[in-house]
XYZ file of C-alpha atoms in Angstrom:
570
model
C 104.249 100.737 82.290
C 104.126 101.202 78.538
C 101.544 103.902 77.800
C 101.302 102.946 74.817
C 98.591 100.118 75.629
C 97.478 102.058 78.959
C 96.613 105.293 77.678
C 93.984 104.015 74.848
C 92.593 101.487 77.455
C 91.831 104.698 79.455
C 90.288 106.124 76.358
C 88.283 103.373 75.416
C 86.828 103.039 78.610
C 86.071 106.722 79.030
C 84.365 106.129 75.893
C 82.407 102.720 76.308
C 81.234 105.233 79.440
C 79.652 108.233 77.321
C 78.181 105.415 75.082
C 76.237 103.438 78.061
C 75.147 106.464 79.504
C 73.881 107.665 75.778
C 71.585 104.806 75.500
C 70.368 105.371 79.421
C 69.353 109.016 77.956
C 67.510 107.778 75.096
C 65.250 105.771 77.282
C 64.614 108.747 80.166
C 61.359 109.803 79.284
C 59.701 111.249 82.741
C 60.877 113.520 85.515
C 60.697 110.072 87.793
C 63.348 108.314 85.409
C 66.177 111.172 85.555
C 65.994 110.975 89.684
C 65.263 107.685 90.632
C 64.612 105.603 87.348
C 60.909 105.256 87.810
C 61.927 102.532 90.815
C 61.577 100.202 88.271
C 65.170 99.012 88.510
C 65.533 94.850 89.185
C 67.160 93.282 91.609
C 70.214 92.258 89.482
C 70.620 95.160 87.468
C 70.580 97.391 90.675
C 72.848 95.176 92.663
C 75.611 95.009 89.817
C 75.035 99.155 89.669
C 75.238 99.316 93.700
C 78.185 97.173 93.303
C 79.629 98.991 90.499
C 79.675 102.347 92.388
C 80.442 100.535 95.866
C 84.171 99.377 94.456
C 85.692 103.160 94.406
C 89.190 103.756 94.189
C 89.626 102.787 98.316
C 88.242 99.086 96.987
C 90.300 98.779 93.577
C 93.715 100.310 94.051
C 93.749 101.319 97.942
C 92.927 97.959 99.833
C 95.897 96.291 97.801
C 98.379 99.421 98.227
C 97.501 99.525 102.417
C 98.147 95.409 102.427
C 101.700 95.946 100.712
C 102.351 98.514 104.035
C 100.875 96.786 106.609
C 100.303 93.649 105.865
C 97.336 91.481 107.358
C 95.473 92.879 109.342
C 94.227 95.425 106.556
C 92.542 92.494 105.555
C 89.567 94.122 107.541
C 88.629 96.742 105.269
C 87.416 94.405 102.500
C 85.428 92.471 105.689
C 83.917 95.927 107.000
C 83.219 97.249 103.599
C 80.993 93.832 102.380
C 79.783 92.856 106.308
C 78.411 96.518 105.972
C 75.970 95.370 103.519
C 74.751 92.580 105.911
C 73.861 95.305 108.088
C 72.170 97.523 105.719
C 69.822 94.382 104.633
C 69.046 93.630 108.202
C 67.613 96.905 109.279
C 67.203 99.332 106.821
C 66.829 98.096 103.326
C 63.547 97.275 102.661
C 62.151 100.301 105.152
C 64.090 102.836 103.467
C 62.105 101.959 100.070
C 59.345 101.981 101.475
C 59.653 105.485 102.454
C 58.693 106.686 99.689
C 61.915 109.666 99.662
C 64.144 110.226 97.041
C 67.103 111.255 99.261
C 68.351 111.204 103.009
C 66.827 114.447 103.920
C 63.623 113.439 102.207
C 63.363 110.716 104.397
C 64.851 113.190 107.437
C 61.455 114.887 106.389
C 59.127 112.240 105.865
C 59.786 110.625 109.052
C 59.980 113.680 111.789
C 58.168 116.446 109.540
C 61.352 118.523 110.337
C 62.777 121.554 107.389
C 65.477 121.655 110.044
C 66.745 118.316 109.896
C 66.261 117.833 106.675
C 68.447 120.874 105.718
C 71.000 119.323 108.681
C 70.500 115.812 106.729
C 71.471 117.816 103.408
C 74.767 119.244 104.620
C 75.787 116.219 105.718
C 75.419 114.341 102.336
C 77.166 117.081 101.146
C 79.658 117.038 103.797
C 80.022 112.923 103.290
C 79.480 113.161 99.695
C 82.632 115.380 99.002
C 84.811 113.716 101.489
C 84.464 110.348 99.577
C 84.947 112.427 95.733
C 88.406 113.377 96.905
C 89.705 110.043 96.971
C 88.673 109.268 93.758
C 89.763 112.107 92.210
C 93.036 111.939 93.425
C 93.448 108.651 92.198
C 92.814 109.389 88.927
C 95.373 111.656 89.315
C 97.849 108.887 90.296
C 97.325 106.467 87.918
C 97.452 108.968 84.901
C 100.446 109.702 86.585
C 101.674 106.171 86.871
C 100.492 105.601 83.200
C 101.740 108.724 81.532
C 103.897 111.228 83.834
C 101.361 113.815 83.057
C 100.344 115.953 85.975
C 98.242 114.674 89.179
C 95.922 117.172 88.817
C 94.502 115.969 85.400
C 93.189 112.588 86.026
C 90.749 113.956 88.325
C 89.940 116.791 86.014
C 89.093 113.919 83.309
C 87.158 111.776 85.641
C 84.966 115.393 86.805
C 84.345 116.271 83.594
C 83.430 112.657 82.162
C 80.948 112.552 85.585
C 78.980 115.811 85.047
C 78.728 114.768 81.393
C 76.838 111.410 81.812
C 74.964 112.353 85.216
C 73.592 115.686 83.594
C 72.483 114.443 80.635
C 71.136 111.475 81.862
C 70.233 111.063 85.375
C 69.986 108.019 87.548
C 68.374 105.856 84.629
C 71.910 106.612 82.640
C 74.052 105.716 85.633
C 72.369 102.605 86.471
C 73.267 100.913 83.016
C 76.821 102.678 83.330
C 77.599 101.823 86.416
C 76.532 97.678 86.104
C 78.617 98.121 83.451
C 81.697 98.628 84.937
C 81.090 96.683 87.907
C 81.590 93.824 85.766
C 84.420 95.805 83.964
C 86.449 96.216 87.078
C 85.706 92.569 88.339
C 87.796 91.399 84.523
C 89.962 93.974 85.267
C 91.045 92.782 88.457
C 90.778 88.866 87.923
C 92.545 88.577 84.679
C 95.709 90.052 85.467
C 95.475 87.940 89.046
C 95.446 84.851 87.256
C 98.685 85.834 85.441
C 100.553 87.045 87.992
C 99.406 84.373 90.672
C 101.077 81.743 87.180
C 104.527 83.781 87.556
C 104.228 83.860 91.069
C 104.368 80.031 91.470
C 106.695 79.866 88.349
C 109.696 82.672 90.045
C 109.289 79.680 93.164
C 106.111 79.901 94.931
C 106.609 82.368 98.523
C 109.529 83.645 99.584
C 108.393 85.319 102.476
C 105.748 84.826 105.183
C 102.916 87.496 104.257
C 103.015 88.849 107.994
C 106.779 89.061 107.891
C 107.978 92.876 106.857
C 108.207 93.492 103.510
C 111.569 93.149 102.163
C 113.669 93.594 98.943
C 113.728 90.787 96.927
C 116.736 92.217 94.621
C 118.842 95.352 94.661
C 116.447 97.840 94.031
C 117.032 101.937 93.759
C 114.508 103.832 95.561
C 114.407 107.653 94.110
C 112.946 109.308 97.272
C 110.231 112.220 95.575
C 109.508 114.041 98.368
C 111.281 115.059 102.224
C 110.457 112.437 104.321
C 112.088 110.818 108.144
C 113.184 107.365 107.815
C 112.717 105.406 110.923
C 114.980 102.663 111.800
C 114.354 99.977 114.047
C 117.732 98.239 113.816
C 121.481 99.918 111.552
C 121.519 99.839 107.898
C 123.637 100.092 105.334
C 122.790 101.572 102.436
C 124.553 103.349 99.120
C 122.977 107.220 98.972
C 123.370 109.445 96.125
C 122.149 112.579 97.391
C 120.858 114.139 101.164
C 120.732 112.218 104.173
C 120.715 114.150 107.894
C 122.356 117.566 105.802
C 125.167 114.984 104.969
C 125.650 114.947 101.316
C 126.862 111.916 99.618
C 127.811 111.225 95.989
C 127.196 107.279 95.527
C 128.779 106.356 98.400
C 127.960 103.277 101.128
C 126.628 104.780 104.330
C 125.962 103.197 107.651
C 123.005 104.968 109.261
C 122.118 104.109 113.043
C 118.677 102.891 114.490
C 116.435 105.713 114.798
C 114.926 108.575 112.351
C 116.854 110.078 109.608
C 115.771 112.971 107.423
C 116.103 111.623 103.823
C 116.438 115.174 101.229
C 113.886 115.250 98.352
C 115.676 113.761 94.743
C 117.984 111.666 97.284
C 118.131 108.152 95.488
C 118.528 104.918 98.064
C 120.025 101.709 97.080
C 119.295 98.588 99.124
C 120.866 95.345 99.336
C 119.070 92.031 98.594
C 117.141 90.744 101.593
C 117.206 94.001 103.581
C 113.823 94.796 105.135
C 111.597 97.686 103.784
C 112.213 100.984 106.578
C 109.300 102.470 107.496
C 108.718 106.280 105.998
C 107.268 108.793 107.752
C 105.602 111.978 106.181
C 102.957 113.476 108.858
C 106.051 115.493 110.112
C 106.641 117.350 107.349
C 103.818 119.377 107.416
C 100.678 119.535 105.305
C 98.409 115.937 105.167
C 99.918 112.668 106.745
C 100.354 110.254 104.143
C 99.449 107.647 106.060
C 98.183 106.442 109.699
C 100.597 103.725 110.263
C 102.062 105.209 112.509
C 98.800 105.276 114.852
C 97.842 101.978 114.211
C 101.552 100.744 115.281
C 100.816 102.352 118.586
C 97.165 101.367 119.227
C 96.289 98.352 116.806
C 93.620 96.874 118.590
C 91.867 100.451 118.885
C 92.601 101.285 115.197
C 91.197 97.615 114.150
C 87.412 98.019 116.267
C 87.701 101.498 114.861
C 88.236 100.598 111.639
C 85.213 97.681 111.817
C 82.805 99.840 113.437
C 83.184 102.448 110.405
C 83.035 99.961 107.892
C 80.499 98.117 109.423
C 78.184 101.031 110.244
C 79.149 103.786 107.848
C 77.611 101.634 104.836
C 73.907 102.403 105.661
C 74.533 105.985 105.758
C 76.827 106.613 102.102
C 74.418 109.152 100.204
C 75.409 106.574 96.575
C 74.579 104.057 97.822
C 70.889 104.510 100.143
C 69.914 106.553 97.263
C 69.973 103.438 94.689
C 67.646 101.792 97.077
C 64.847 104.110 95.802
C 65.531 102.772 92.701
C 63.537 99.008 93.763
C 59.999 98.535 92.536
C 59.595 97.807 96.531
C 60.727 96.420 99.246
C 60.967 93.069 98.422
C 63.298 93.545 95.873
C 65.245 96.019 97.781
C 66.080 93.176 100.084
C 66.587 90.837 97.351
C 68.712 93.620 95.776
C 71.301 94.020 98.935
C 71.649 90.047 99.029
C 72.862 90.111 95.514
C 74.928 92.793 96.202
C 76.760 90.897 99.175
C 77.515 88.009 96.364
C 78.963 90.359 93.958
C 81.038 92.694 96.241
C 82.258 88.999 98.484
C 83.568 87.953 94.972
C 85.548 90.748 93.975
C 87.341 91.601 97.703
C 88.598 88.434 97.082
C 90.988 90.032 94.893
C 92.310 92.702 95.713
C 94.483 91.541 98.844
C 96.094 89.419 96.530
C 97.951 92.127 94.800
C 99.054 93.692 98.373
C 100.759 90.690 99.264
C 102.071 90.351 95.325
C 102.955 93.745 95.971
C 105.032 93.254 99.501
C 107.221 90.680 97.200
C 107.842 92.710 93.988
C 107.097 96.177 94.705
C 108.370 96.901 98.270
C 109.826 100.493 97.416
C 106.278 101.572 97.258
C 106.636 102.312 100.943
C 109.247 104.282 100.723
C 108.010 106.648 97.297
C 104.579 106.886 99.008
C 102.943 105.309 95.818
C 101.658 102.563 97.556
C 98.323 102.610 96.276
C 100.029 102.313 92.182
C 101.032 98.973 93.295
C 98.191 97.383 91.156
C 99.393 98.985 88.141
C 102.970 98.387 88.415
C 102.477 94.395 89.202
C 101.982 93.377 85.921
C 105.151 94.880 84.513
C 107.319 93.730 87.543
C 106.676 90.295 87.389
C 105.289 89.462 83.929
C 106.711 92.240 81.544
C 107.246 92.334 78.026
C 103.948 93.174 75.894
C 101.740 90.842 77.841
C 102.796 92.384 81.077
C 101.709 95.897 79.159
C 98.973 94.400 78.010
C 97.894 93.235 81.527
C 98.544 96.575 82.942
C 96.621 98.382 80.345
C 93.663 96.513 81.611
C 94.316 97.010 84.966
C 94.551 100.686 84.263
C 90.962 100.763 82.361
C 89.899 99.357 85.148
C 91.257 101.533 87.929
C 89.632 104.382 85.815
C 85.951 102.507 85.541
C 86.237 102.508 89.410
C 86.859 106.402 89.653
C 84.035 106.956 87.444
C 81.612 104.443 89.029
C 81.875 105.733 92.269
C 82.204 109.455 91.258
C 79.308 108.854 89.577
C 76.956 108.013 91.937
C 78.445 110.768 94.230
C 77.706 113.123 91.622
C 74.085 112.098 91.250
C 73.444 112.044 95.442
C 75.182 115.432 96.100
C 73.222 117.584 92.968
C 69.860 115.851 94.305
C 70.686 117.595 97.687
C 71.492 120.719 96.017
C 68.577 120.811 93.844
C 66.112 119.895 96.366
C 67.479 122.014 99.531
C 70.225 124.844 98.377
C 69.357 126.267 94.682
C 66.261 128.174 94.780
C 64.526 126.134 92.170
C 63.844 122.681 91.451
C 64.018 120.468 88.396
C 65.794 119.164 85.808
C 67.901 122.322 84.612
C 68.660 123.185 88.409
C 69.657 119.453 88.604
C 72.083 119.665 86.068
C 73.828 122.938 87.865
C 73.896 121.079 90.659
C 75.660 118.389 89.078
C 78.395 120.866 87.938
C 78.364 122.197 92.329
C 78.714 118.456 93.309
C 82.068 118.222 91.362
C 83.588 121.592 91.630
C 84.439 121.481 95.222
C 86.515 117.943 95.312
C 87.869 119.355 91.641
C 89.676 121.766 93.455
C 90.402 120.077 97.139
C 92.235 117.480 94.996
C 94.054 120.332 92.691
C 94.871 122.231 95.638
C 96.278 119.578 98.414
C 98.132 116.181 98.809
C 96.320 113.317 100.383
C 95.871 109.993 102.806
C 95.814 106.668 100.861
C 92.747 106.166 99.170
C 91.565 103.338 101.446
C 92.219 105.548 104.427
C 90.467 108.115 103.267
C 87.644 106.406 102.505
C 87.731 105.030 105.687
C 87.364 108.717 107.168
C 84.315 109.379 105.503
C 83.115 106.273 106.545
C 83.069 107.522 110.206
C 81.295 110.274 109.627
C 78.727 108.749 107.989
C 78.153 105.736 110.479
C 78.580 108.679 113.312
C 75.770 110.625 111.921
C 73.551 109.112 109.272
C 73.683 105.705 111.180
C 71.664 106.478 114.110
C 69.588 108.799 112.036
C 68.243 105.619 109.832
C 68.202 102.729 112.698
C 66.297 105.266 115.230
C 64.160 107.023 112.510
C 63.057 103.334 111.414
C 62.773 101.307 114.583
C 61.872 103.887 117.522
C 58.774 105.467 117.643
C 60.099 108.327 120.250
C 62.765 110.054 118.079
C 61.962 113.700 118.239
C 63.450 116.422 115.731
C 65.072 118.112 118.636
C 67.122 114.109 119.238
C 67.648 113.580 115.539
C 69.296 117.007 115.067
C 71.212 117.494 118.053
C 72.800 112.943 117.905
C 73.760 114.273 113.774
C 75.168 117.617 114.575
C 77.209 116.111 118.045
C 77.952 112.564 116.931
C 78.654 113.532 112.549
C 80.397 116.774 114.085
C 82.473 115.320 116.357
C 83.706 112.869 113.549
C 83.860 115.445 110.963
C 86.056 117.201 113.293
C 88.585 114.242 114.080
C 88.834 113.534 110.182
C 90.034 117.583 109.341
C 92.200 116.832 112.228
C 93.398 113.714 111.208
C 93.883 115.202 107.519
C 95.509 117.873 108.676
C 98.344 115.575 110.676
C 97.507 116.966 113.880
C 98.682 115.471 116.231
C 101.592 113.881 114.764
C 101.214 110.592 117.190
C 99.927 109.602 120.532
C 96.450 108.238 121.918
C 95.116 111.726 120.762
C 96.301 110.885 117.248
C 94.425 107.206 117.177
C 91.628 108.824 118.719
C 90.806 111.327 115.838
C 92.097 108.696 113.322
C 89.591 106.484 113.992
C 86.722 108.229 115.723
C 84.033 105.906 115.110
C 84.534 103.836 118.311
C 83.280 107.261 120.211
C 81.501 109.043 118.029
C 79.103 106.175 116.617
C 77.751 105.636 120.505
C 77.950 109.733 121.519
C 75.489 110.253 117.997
C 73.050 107.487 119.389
C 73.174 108.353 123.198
C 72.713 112.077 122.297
C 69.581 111.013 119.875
C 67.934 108.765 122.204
C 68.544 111.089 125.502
C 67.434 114.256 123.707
C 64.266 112.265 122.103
C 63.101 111.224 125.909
C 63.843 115.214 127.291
C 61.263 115.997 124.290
C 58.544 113.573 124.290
C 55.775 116.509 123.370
C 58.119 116.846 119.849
C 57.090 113.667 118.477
C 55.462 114.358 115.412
C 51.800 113.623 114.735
C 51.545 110.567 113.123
C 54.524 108.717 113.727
C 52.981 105.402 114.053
C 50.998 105.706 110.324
C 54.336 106.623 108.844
C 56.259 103.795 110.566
C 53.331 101.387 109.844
C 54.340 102.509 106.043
C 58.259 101.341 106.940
C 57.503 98.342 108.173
C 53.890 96.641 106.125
C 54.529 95.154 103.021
C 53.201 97.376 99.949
C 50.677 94.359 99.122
C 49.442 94.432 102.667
C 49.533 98.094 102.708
C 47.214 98.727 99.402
C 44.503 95.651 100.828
C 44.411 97.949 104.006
C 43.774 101.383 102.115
C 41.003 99.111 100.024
């Protein structure tokens, strides 16, 4: 990709960024409008800025890089990640503005009168918060990379600094405007260049390949292998190696190597024939973070797929960003109204991005192999259109990709400091808000300095599971049954978000390197989801004397409309 083009789309859209979220501060006047933007936020405005910070990095580069692997059936993340809207406006929408709370743990308070689970609550935001700010960090890092060679480190560093900037000084009334913004940003972004490509798609012939076949190389194609990784073989190939293969150097020479796994040396460059099928890589042996859980869901695909809908489906409700926008609605009315919008908006744009995975399976294959799968979006445009308009093309992809980091980091940002300011730093307000801003991005800063990562999509995915494992059964309990008890809300969070927090270190981690164990921990949601209920509910009914006083005037404030509710108190 020509930086030439990229690298000032990345600046202009940092830019257009700092400007929205300039004239967001000049209309923050109260106290009310920096945290939760005086809930006088409309439907459609909210829904584009739910939107906007709901498409992260997972939803813009990831879903498209994990289709080019896999193929179909990672058509489900795009079906979880909207469906789990349809869930949200069923049962907790509306409810949750009603509350009255500005954050998770102030509804954790409002509802069971509990410090302790609203500190619990807190963590977990934290915990949930930080494990979905790693993705996007890191892929700033790649594209930068992919647009410029620069280091991987500093496209996170940009996006951090650009995020503390704009939440800081503005609050939730400048992120609202900034973040509508780019929803509609990223949704040109992404269409544009599909229409393009989809035109040289049918003008190179139309398919060559069934899109649940295995990816294969269209052309001869040399495939510079950046890091130690096994290559396993279902079948003998033949392939020309310049460098390392099984401690067997070879200087541009034709080797035969046998089915099975084959060490491949870092800087050792592949060359495959036309028409030979893609090998699958494998990196979760090497040490360090698995690259990728492909391996798992090869060897339990129907567990990895319910795990993988659960989390998605579930895991929505619970995403500090996005509840905490919901306090944003005048009331509940248009908090419903709000989500329903939202499921329009997010159903257009997943429409997209599987099209560049299965543009990518045709004309960017080695992306397996190099482990840049999710830079598949970026390259596209230069593989199949090239010349200035394919620049062009991929320049706007690249703005894009980089309105998506900051979307999403944004609202991040915003939901982790309001923790922090309300239940760690010792004082509350504005100033304190603004430190914790500074917190909320520190930590990721440095997890995605410091250590290699899962595709985006998958790790989204992760922190998906721990928040349908812990904040899930939190909000559908705390809303609909009366009997939940501080002792059952604490004790379902700390064994059913635990347990999944637990699996996803594991699962980072690559242990264990395969097995049931491995899809287990991969995708915990199938176990942990029901063990965070059942521990709730069977705690709640060994407690009944912990029910707090006044459980049924604070549900009655859930559930009555605000008209009804202000007739009543005349």
């Amino acid at each position: 990709m020509n930086s030439s083009y990229a690298v000032p789309a990345v600046a202009l859209v940092v830019l257009a960024t700092v400007l929205v979220g300039a004239f967001g501060l000049r209309i923050s006047r109260t106290t009310s409008d920096f945290y939760v933007a005086s809930r006088t936020v409309g439907p459609r405005l909210n829904a584009a800025a739910i939107s906007g910070e709901y498409l992260s990095a997972a939803s813009f580069l990831g879903i498209a890089g994990l289709v080019l692997v896999q193929g179909p059936d990672m058509l489900w993340y795009p079906v979880g990640y909207t469906a789990g809207y349809l869930v949200l406006l069923l049962f907790v929408a509306a409810p949750l503005r009603r509350s009255g709370a500005y954050t998770l743990p102030d509804f954790a308070e409002a509802r069971l009168a509990s410090q302790a689970v609203r500190r619990l609550a807190g963590a977990f935001v934290v915990g949930v918060g930080w494990l979905y700010l790693l993705p996007q960090l890191q892929g700033a890092g790649l594209t930068l990379t992919v647009l410029t060679g620069a280091p991987d480190w500093l496209g996170g560093i940009i996006v951090a600094v650009v995020v503390v900037a704009i939440v800081a000084a503005g609050g939730m009334r400048s992120i609202t405007f900034v973040q509508a913004f780019q929803y509609w940003l990223k949704l040109t972004a992404l269409l544009v260049p599909a229409f393009f490509l989809v035109l040289a798609w049918q003008a190179d012939g139309g398919p060559h390949r069934a899109f649940d076949e295995p990816a294969a190389f269209r052309e001869q194609r040399a495939v510079r292998v950046d890091a130690t990784l096994d290559l396993r073989l279902d079948r003998a190939l033949t392939v020309t190696v310049d460098g390392t293969v099984d401690g067997r150097a070879y200087d541009d020479t034709e080797a035969r190597l046998p089915a099975g796994t084959h060490r491949i040396d870092q800087g050792t460059r592949l060359t495959f024939a036309p028409g030979t099928e893609v090998p699958a890589a494998d990196r979760g042996s090497n040490g360090g973070m698995s690259t990728s859980l492909a391996a798992g869901r090869e060897d339990r695909p129907l567990y990895a797929t319910y795990g993988l809908i659960l989390a998605t489906f579930l895991g929505t409700m619970g995403l500090p960003h996005v509840v905490v926008r919901f306090y944003t609605s005048p009331h509940g009315v248009a908090a419903r109204r709000t989500t329903v919008a939202v499921l329009a908006l997010i159903g257009a744009f997943y429409l997209l991005p599987p099209v560049y995975g299965a543009l990518g399976r045709l004309y960017a294959p080695e992306l397996t192999l190099t482990g840049d799968a999710d830079a598949a979006v970026l390259l596209l445009p230069g593989r199949m259109i090239g010349g200035v308009g394919g620049d062009l093309l991929g320049a706007l992809l690249a703005g894009g990709a980089f309105a998506a980091f900051l979307s999403t980091a944004s609202g991040l940002a915003m939901a982790v400091a309001g923790v922090l300011t309300q239940d760690v730093l010792p004082t509350r307000g504005v100033r304190h808000f603004r430190l914790g801003t500074l917190l909320a991005m520190s930590a990721p800063l440095a997890a995605s300095v410091l250590v290699g990562g899962l595709p985006v999509a998958d790790a989204v995915g992760l922190a998906f599971a721990v928040s349908a494992s812990s904040f899930c059964p939190l909000l559908v309990l705390g809303i609909w049954w009366r009997r939940l008890t501080p002792p059952g809300a604490a004790a379902g969070m700390l064994v059913g978000g635990g347990s999944a927090f637990a699996a996803v270190a594991a699962t980072m981690a690559g242990f264990p390197g395969g097995g049931p164990l491995h899809a287990l921990l991969a995708w915990p949601a199938l176990w942990t989801v029901p063990l965070g209920f059942l521990t709730m509910i069977l705690v709640s009914l060994a407690t009944p004397a912990r029910v707090p006083p006044g459980t049924a005037a604070v549900l009655a404030r859930f559930h009555l409309p605000e008209q009804l509710r202000t007739e009543v108190k005349a």
